[in-house]
Amino acid sequence: MIKSKKPLSDETAKLIKREFNKIIEDKICNENEKELLLKITNDINRPTNTEKLLKPFKYFNITIDDEDIKIISHRNNYLHANDFIQEDTLKDSVREYLYINLKMNFLINSLILKVAGFSGEIANLVKHHPVLNSKTENEQYFKKI
């Protein structure tokens, strides 16, 4: 089993937990707030979302590039629509979201196919889409998984 990387050393995490918990116990009177804050500090050294999302690719030895990692690390922005679109940039935004969608689709399909036992080349849809020519010049038409 592949372990996810912790953001902090164990010693630093213990020190922060101890200090934060002391402050919370001493300064917070509301029991609901205290319980919530204690839960947050106890989870302070858990792996980041990006680390957890990259773990299956490492496990299945699926090579991903820096652009894939960038897209995965911004998953929450896409998921929660934190990137608001302005009317004057609508065309560029649609192109960007199409690119992101096709890249995420490829990554998810790679994992599904690996779980199913497939090994070989699969179509990289982002490279096949004519609207995205400028963004995909370094992409391959097929990628080996």
XYZ file of N, CA, C and O in Angstrom:
580
model
N 0.844 -1.188 0.000
C 0.000 0.000 0.000
C 0.886 1.248 0.000
O 1.842 1.332 0.754
N 0.566 2.204 -0.854
C 1.314 3.449 -0.949
C 0.789 4.418 0.097
O -0.409 4.658 0.190
N 1.698 4.964 0.887
C 1.293 5.930 1.909
C 1.313 7.330 1.322
O 2.203 7.676 0.558
N 0.327 8.137 1.716
C 0.302 9.527 1.289
C 1.279 10.322 2.137
O 1.442 10.066 3.323
N 1.902 11.276 1.495
C 2.875 12.123 2.167
C 2.160 13.077 3.121
O 1.170 13.698 2.763
N 2.678 13.166 4.341
C 2.119 14.104 5.305
C 2.740 15.477 5.070
O 3.932 15.580 4.778
N 1.945 16.538 5.222
C 2.474 17.884 4.967
C 3.524 18.334 5.993
O 4.415 19.109 5.661
N 3.411 17.858 7.222
C 4.322 18.271 8.298
C 5.042 17.061 8.873
O 4.554 15.939 8.784
N 6.177 17.318 9.507
C 6.835 16.224 10.219
C 5.963 15.861 11.422
O 5.173 16.678 11.918
N 6.102 14.633 11.915
C 5.296 14.196 13.059
C 5.555 15.062 14.290
O 4.625 15.385 15.029
N 6.809 15.452 14.480
C 7.150 16.285 15.652
C 6.468 17.654 15.577
O 5.915 18.132 16.565
N 6.512 18.268 14.407
C 5.870 19.583 14.223
C 4.364 19.464 14.415
O 3.748 20.304 15.079
N 3.778 18.425 13.859
C 2.332 18.226 13.986
C 1.939 18.044 15.454
O 0.945 18.627 15.907
N 2.694 17.260 16.199
C 2.398 17.053 17.625
C 2.491 18.359 18.396
O 1.647 18.648 19.247
N 3.520 19.145 18.113
C 3.698 20.431 18.793
C 2.522 21.365 18.502
O 1.949 21.967 19.418
N 2.138 21.468 17.246
C 1.027 22.342 16.860
C -0.272 21.864 17.497
O -1.033 22.665 18.041
N -0.533 20.563 17.440
C -1.752 20.021 18.053
C -1.796 20.348 19.545
O -2.822 20.790 20.055
N -0.700 20.106 20.230
C -0.641 20.347 21.673
C -0.911 21.823 21.993
O -1.723 22.151 22.846
N -0.238 22.722 21.260
C -0.396 24.164 21.511
C -1.804 24.648 21.140
O -2.426 25.387 21.907
N -2.290 24.247 19.971
C -3.630 24.653 19.542
C -4.700 24.112 20.490
O -5.634 24.829 20.861
N -4.579 22.848 20.870
C -5.564 22.251 21.775
C -5.593 22.961 23.123
O -6.650 23.156 23.707
N -4.424 23.367 23.605
C -4.352 24.109 24.871
C -5.074 25.456 24.739
O -5.871 25.828 25.607
N -4.818 26.148 23.651
C -5.486 27.442 23.410
C -6.998 27.248 23.312
O -7.777 28.002 23.906
N -7.412 26.236 22.576
C -8.848 25.970 22.395
C -9.500 25.664 23.738
O -10.564 26.211 24.071
N -8.884 24.808 24.526
C -9.436 24.452 25.842
C -9.505 25.661 26.763
O -10.469 25.835 27.503
N -8.492 26.527 26.705
C -8.428 27.691 27.595
C -9.319 28.855 27.162
O -9.856 29.579 27.994
N -9.468 29.069 25.865
C -10.093 30.300 25.367
C -11.507 30.143 24.815
O -12.238 31.123 24.729
N -11.899 28.941 24.416
C -13.205 28.758 23.775
C -14.195 28.209 24.787
O -13.966 27.172 25.386
N -15.310 28.908 24.950
C -16.328 28.501 25.917
C -17.442 27.672 25.273
O -17.965 26.755 25.890
N -17.791 28.014 24.068
C -18.871 27.323 23.381
C -18.426 25.895 23.049
O -17.447 25.681 22.333
N -19.162 24.909 23.559
C -18.771 23.502 23.401
C -18.798 23.043 21.942
O -17.944 22.256 21.518
N -19.764 23.529 21.156
C -19.820 23.160 19.741
C -18.601 23.688 18.989
O -18.008 22.975 18.165
N -18.233 24.940 19.260
C -17.048 25.516 18.617
C -15.791 24.783 19.063
O -14.908 24.485 18.249
N -15.721 24.465 20.340
C -14.563 23.762 20.878
C -14.413 22.390 20.210
O -13.316 22.016 19.789
N -15.511 21.675 20.093
C -15.483 20.342 19.476
C -15.028 20.427 18.012
O -14.197 19.633 17.564
N -15.551 21.400 17.285
C -15.179 21.584 15.885
C -13.693 21.917 15.747
O -12.979 21.316 14.946
N -13.215 22.854 16.546
C -11.813 23.263 16.465
C -10.861 22.142 16.874
O -9.799 21.964 16.269
N -11.237 21.372 17.880
C -10.403 20.239 18.289
C -10.319 19.196 17.171
O -9.259 18.613 16.926
N -11.430 18.982 16.501
C -11.438 18.030 15.380
C -10.511 18.519 14.267
O -9.735 17.736 13.699
N -10.569 19.798 13.963
C -9.718 20.370 12.914
C -8.247 20.233 13.279
O -7.427 19.809 12.453
N -7.880 20.568 14.508
C -6.466 20.483 14.893
C -5.975 19.041 14.944
O -4.815 18.772 14.658
N -6.844 18.104 15.290
C -6.422 16.704 15.315
C -6.183 16.154 13.908
O -5.467 15.170 13.746
N -6.766 16.798 12.895
C -6.560 16.378 11.499
C -5.497 17.213 10.786
O -5.368 17.138 9.565
N -4.723 17.959 11.540
C -3.819 18.945 10.945
C -2.746 18.329 10.044
O -2.289 18.962 9.109
N -2.376 17.101 10.286
C -1.292 16.513 9.498
C -1.765 15.455 8.510
O -0.982 14.657 8.035
N -3.026 15.487 8.176
C -3.483 14.501 7.195
C -3.034 14.963 5.806
O -2.831 16.160 5.568
N -2.868 14.019 4.896
C -2.414 14.376 3.542
C -3.374 15.358 2.869
O -4.571 15.359 3.144
N -2.828 16.156 1.973
C -3.646 17.132 1.250
C -4.557 16.410 0.260
O -4.323 15.248 -0.087
N -5.596 17.102 -0.208
C -6.489 16.526 -1.223
C -5.714 16.110 -2.468
O -5.966 15.054 -3.043
N -4.777 16.944 -2.887
C -3.995 16.623 -4.069
C -3.208 15.331 -3.862
O -3.184 14.468 -4.742
N -2.574 15.186 -2.707
C -1.827 13.957 -2.415
C -2.734 12.736 -2.476
O -2.373 11.704 -3.035
N -3.922 12.859 -1.893
C -4.854 11.726 -1.895
C -5.338 11.411 -3.309
O -5.516 10.250 -3.664
N -5.540 12.437 -4.129
C -6.017 12.222 -5.495
C -4.924 11.667 -6.413
O -5.229 10.983 -7.394
N -3.674 11.938 -6.106
C -2.567 11.424 -6.915
C -2.213 9.979 -6.562
O -1.599 9.267 -7.367
N -2.614 9.548 -5.401
C -2.255 8.220 -4.901
C -2.638 7.075 -5.860
O -1.805 6.197 -6.119
N -3.853 7.033 -6.434
C -4.187 5.932 -7.348
C -3.299 5.886 -8.592
O -2.991 4.814 -9.100
N -2.861 7.041 -9.083
C -2.001 7.072 -10.262
C -0.633 6.474 -9.937
O -0.053 5.750 -10.747
N -0.130 6.760 -8.736
C 1.130 6.162 -8.304
C 0.960 4.657 -8.125
O 1.816 3.878 -8.541
N -0.134 4.249 -7.533
C -0.392 2.834 -7.277
C -0.424 2.027 -8.570
O 0.144 0.939 -8.653
N -1.086 2.561 -9.596
C -1.222 1.856 -10.872
C -0.108 2.197 -11.863
O -0.164 1.793 -13.029
N 0.889 2.949 -11.424
C 2.013 3.347 -12.289
C 1.552 4.038 -13.569
O 2.051 3.761 -14.659
N 0.560 4.914 -13.436
C 0.096 5.701 -14.572
C 0.883 7.008 -14.572
O 0.848 7.765 -13.597
N 1.611 7.236 -15.651
C 2.418 8.445 -15.749
C 1.511 9.643 -16.003
O 0.686 9.623 -16.919
N 1.665 10.648 -15.169
C 0.931 11.902 -15.375
C 1.949 13.031 -15.420
O 2.983 12.978 -14.756
N 1.642 14.041 -16.221
C 2.580 15.146 -16.369
C 2.205 16.313 -15.451
O 1.223 16.239 -14.707
N 2.998 17.361 -15.508
C 2.780 18.524 -14.635
C 1.415 19.167 -14.869
O 0.781 19.646 -13.929
N 0.957 19.179 -16.113
C -0.355 19.757 -16.426
C -1.472 18.945 -15.767
O -2.431 19.500 -15.238
N -1.344 17.613 -15.787
C -2.327 16.753 -15.131
C -2.359 17.031 -13.629
O -3.431 17.136 -13.031
N -1.186 17.154 -13.030
C -1.102 17.426 -11.587
C -1.729 18.779 -11.270
O -2.454 18.926 -10.282
N -1.485 19.767 -12.133
C -2.081 21.098 -11.941
C -3.604 21.013 -11.966
O -4.293 21.592 -11.119
N -4.143 20.270 -12.913
C -5.597 20.130 -13.032
C -6.156 19.395 -11.817
O -7.157 19.800 -11.237
N -5.492 18.327 -11.399
C -5.939 17.580 -10.225
C -5.892 18.455 -8.976
O -6.808 18.431 -8.154
N -4.845 19.260 -8.840
C -4.717 20.087 -7.628
C -5.752 21.206 -7.564
O -6.043 21.723 -6.489
N -6.325 21.551 -8.695
C -7.374 22.586 -8.729
C -8.768 21.988 -8.813
O -9.731 22.674 -9.142
N -8.887 20.711 -8.492
C -10.162 20.006 -8.579
C -11.281 20.726 -7.828
O -12.379 20.868 -8.329
N -11.010 21.191 -6.632
C -12.049 21.852 -5.835
C -12.573 23.111 -6.518
O -13.763 23.403 -6.454
N -11.702 23.861 -7.171
C -12.153 25.061 -7.893
C -13.136 24.698 -8.998
O -14.137 25.366 -9.197
N -12.845 23.630 -9.725
C -13.733 23.211 -10.802
C -15.011 22.603 -10.238
O -16.097 22.847 -10.737
N -14.854 21.813 -9.197
C -15.995 21.125 -8.595
C -17.004 22.115 -8.021
O -18.210 21.958 -8.160
N -16.514 23.161 -7.380
C -17.390 24.125 -6.711
C -17.576 25.419 -7.507
O -18.122 26.386 -6.993
N -17.103 25.430 -8.734
C -17.246 26.587 -9.628
C -16.746 27.875 -8.977
O -17.398 28.904 -8.999
N -15.542 27.805 -8.405
C -14.951 28.986 -7.769
C -14.339 29.949 -8.772
O -13.990 31.064 -8.440
N -14.208 29.522 -9.991
C -13.629 30.355 -11.036
C -14.778 30.990 -11.817
O -15.326 30.389 -12.725
N -15.130 32.196 -11.442
C -16.291 32.836 -12.057
C -15.949 33.360 -13.444
O -14.895 33.940 -13.665
N -16.851 33.145 -14.371
C -16.639 33.510 -15.767
C -17.199 34.898 -16.024
O -18.325 35.202 -15.662
N -16.397 35.718 -16.669
C -16.830 37.053 -17.073
C -17.349 36.973 -18.510
O -16.862 36.180 -19.315
N -18.330 37.792 -18.814
C -18.959 37.734 -20.133
C -17.946 37.968 -21.257
O -17.985 37.296 -22.282
N -17.006 38.889 -21.055
C -16.049 39.196 -22.113
C -15.011 38.087 -22.330
O -14.306 38.081 -23.331
N -14.934 37.142 -21.422
C -13.989 36.023 -21.577
C -14.706 34.686 -21.725
O -14.093 33.637 -21.528
N -15.971 34.725 -22.063
C -16.768 33.504 -22.138
C -16.180 32.478 -23.113
O -16.039 31.303 -22.776
N -15.794 32.907 -24.283
C -15.265 31.981 -25.284
C -13.990 31.303 -24.775
O -13.840 30.084 -24.892
N -13.086 32.080 -24.208
C -11.850 31.506 -23.664
C -12.140 30.604 -22.480
O -11.501 29.559 -22.322
N -13.102 30.975 -21.650
C -13.454 30.160 -20.486
C -14.051 28.825 -20.911
O -13.721 27.786 -20.333
N -14.909 28.844 -21.909
C -15.504 27.603 -22.401
C -14.406 26.692 -22.949
O -14.384 25.485 -22.675
N -13.476 27.264 -23.685
C -12.359 26.485 -24.225
C -11.525 25.891 -23.084
O -11.141 24.715 -23.127
N -11.258 26.684 -22.070
C -10.463 26.217 -20.924
C -11.185 25.094 -20.169
O -10.582 24.090 -19.821
N -12.476 25.248 -19.946
C -13.237 24.218 -19.240
C -13.384 22.948 -20.069
O -13.393 21.848 -19.523
N -13.476 23.085 -21.387
C -13.503 21.908 -22.247
C -12.183 21.158 -22.125
O -12.148 19.933 -21.978
N -11.090 21.897 -22.150
C -9.753 21.314 -21.994
C -9.647 20.576 -20.654
O -9.242 19.412 -20.604
N -10.033 21.216 -19.586
C -9.970 20.618 -18.246
C -10.855 19.374 -18.183
O -10.446 18.333 -17.663
N -12.054 19.481 -18.727
C -12.978 18.359 -18.712
C -12.406 17.154 -19.444
O -12.471 16.019 -18.951
N -11.833 17.373 -20.614
C -11.269 16.264 -21.383
C -10.046 15.669 -20.687
O -9.842 14.451 -20.716
N -9.231 16.511 -20.056
C -8.067 16.010 -19.312
C -8.526 15.171 -18.116
O -7.990 14.085 -17.879
N -9.504 15.659 -17.376
C -10.017 14.906 -16.224
C -10.652 13.599 -16.692
O -10.475 12.562 -16.061
N -11.377 13.654 -17.806
C -11.993 12.455 -18.357
C -10.932 11.407 -18.683
O -11.099 10.225 -18.380
N -9.834 11.832 -19.287
C -8.752 10.907 -19.604
C -8.177 10.293 -18.330
O -7.944 9.078 -18.263
N -7.947 11.105 -17.318
C -7.372 10.606 -16.069
C -8.298 9.597 -15.393
O -7.859 8.534 -14.939
N -9.569 9.907 -15.360
C -10.541 8.999 -14.739
C -10.649 7.699 -15.548
O -10.646 6.603 -14.980
N -10.726 7.828 -16.871
C -10.783 6.630 -17.719
C -9.544 5.763 -17.539
O -9.636 4.528 -17.547
N -8.386 6.385 -17.383
C -7.149 5.631 -17.154
C -7.260 4.778 -15.904
O -6.895 3.598 -15.908
N -7.771 5.371 -14.841
C -7.921 4.620 -13.591
C -8.938 3.485 -13.739
O -8.694 2.364 -13.286
N -10.066 3.775 -14.370
C -11.102 2.745 -14.549
C -10.549 1.580 -15.364
O -10.740 0.413 -15.008
N -9.859 1.884 -16.447
C -9.313 0.831 -17.296
C -8.236 0.025 -16.567
O -8.161 -1.194 -16.723
N -7.422 0.679 -15.758
C -6.401 -0.038 -14.985
C -7.045 -0.978 -13.974
O -6.609 -2.121 -13.815
N -8.073 -0.507 -13.298
C -8.784 -1.355 -12.330
C -9.378 -2.569 -13.043
O -9.392 -3.677 -12.503
N -9.833 -2.370 -14.282
C -10.411 -3.463 -15.060
C -9.345 -4.396 -15.632
O -9.674 -5.399 -16.248
N -8.072 -4.048 -15.448
C -6.996 -4.917 -15.893
C -6.391 -4.566 -17.241
O -5.528 -5.275 -17.748
N -6.805 -3.458 -17.849
C -6.287 -3.058 -19.153
C -4.885 -2.484 -19.024
O -4.559 -1.782 -18.073
N -4.080 -2.757 -20.020
C -2.760 -2.159 -20.122
C -2.485 -1.939 -21.604
O -2.654 -2.849 -22.409
N -2.141 -0.730 -21.967
C -1.879 -0.419 -23.371
C -2.127 1.046 -23.652
O -2.103 1.872 -22.745
N -2.365 1.371 -24.911
C -2.583 2.760 -25.301
C -4.072 3.079 -25.354
O -4.878 2.254 -25.777
N -4.398 4.295 -24.917
C -5.784 4.773 -25.024
C -5.772 6.156 -25.670
O -4.778 6.886 -25.598
N -6.881 6.487 -26.309
C -7.006 7.771 -27.002
C -6.986 8.915 -25.999
O -7.629 8.860 -24.964
N -6.246 9.938 -26.336
C -6.182 11.156 -25.547
C -7.111 12.168 -26.217
O -6.723 12.861 -27.141
N -8.367 12.214 -25.773
C -9.390 13.020 -26.446
C -9.032 14.500 -26.535
O -9.459 15.175 -27.471
N -8.271 14.996 -25.593
C -7.930 16.415 -25.620
C -7.102 16.738 -26.871
O -7.235 17.801 -27.451
N -6.293 15.822 -27.319
C -5.475 16.038 -28.526
C -6.318 15.937 -29.796
O -6.033 16.577 -30.791
N -7.394 15.157 -29.762
C -8.237 14.952 -30.932
C -9.228 16.094 -31.156
O -9.871 16.139 -32.197
N -9.378 16.995 -30.192
C -10.383 18.057 -30.312
C -9.801 19.265 -31.040
O -8.857 19.889 -30.580
N -10.366 19.648 -32.199
C -9.779 20.719 -33.017
C -9.809 22.098 -32.363
O -8.961 22.928 -32.665
N -10.742 22.358 -31.480
C -10.845 23.681 -30.853
C -9.656 23.942 -29.922
O -9.309 25.079 -29.652
N -9.010 22.885 -29.476
C -7.963 23.015 -28.464
C -6.548 22.940 -29.034
O -5.595 22.757 -28.285
N -6.383 23.119 -30.334
C -5.076 22.954 -30.968
C -3.952 23.699 -30.261
O -2.878 23.158 -30.062
N -4.182 24.941 -29.881
C -3.112 25.734 -29.282
C -2.693 25.207 -27.908
O -1.547 25.343 -27.511
N -3.607 24.589 -27.175
C -3.295 24.087 -25.838
C -2.687 22.689 -25.855
O -2.151 22.245 -24.853
N -2.786 21.999 -26.980
C -2.419 20.582 -26.981
C -1.225 20.256 -27.869
O -1.005 19.091 -28.186
N -0.444 21.245 -28.239
C 0.665 20.959 -29.157
C 1.678 19.981 -28.565
O 2.327 19.246 -29.300
N 1.812 19.926 -27.240
C 2.752 18.994 -26.603
C 2.105 17.669 -26.206
O 2.751 16.822 -25.612
N 0.842 17.514 -26.511
C 0.111 16.287 -26.167
C 0.343 15.208 -27.216
O 0.658 15.513 -28.367
N 0.139 13.959 -26.840
C 0.205 12.832 -27.757
C -1.229 12.406 -28.083
O -2.129 12.568 -27.271
N -1.440 11.823 -29.272
C -2.762 11.360 -29.660
C -3.200 10.144 -28.838
O -4.360 9.946 -28.559
N -2.257 9.330 -28.466
C -2.519 8.164 -27.636
C -1.518 8.138 -26.511
O -0.371 8.568 -26.682
N -1.950 7.668 -25.349
C -1.053 7.552 -24.204
C -1.096 6.129 -23.676
O -2.154 5.506 -23.625
N 0.059 5.644 -23.299
C 0.165 4.296 -22.750
C -0.120 4.342 -21.251
O 0.391 5.210 -20.546
N -0.985 3.440 -20.819
C -1.262 3.338 -19.385
C -0.908 1.934 -18.908
O -0.784 1.012 -19.684
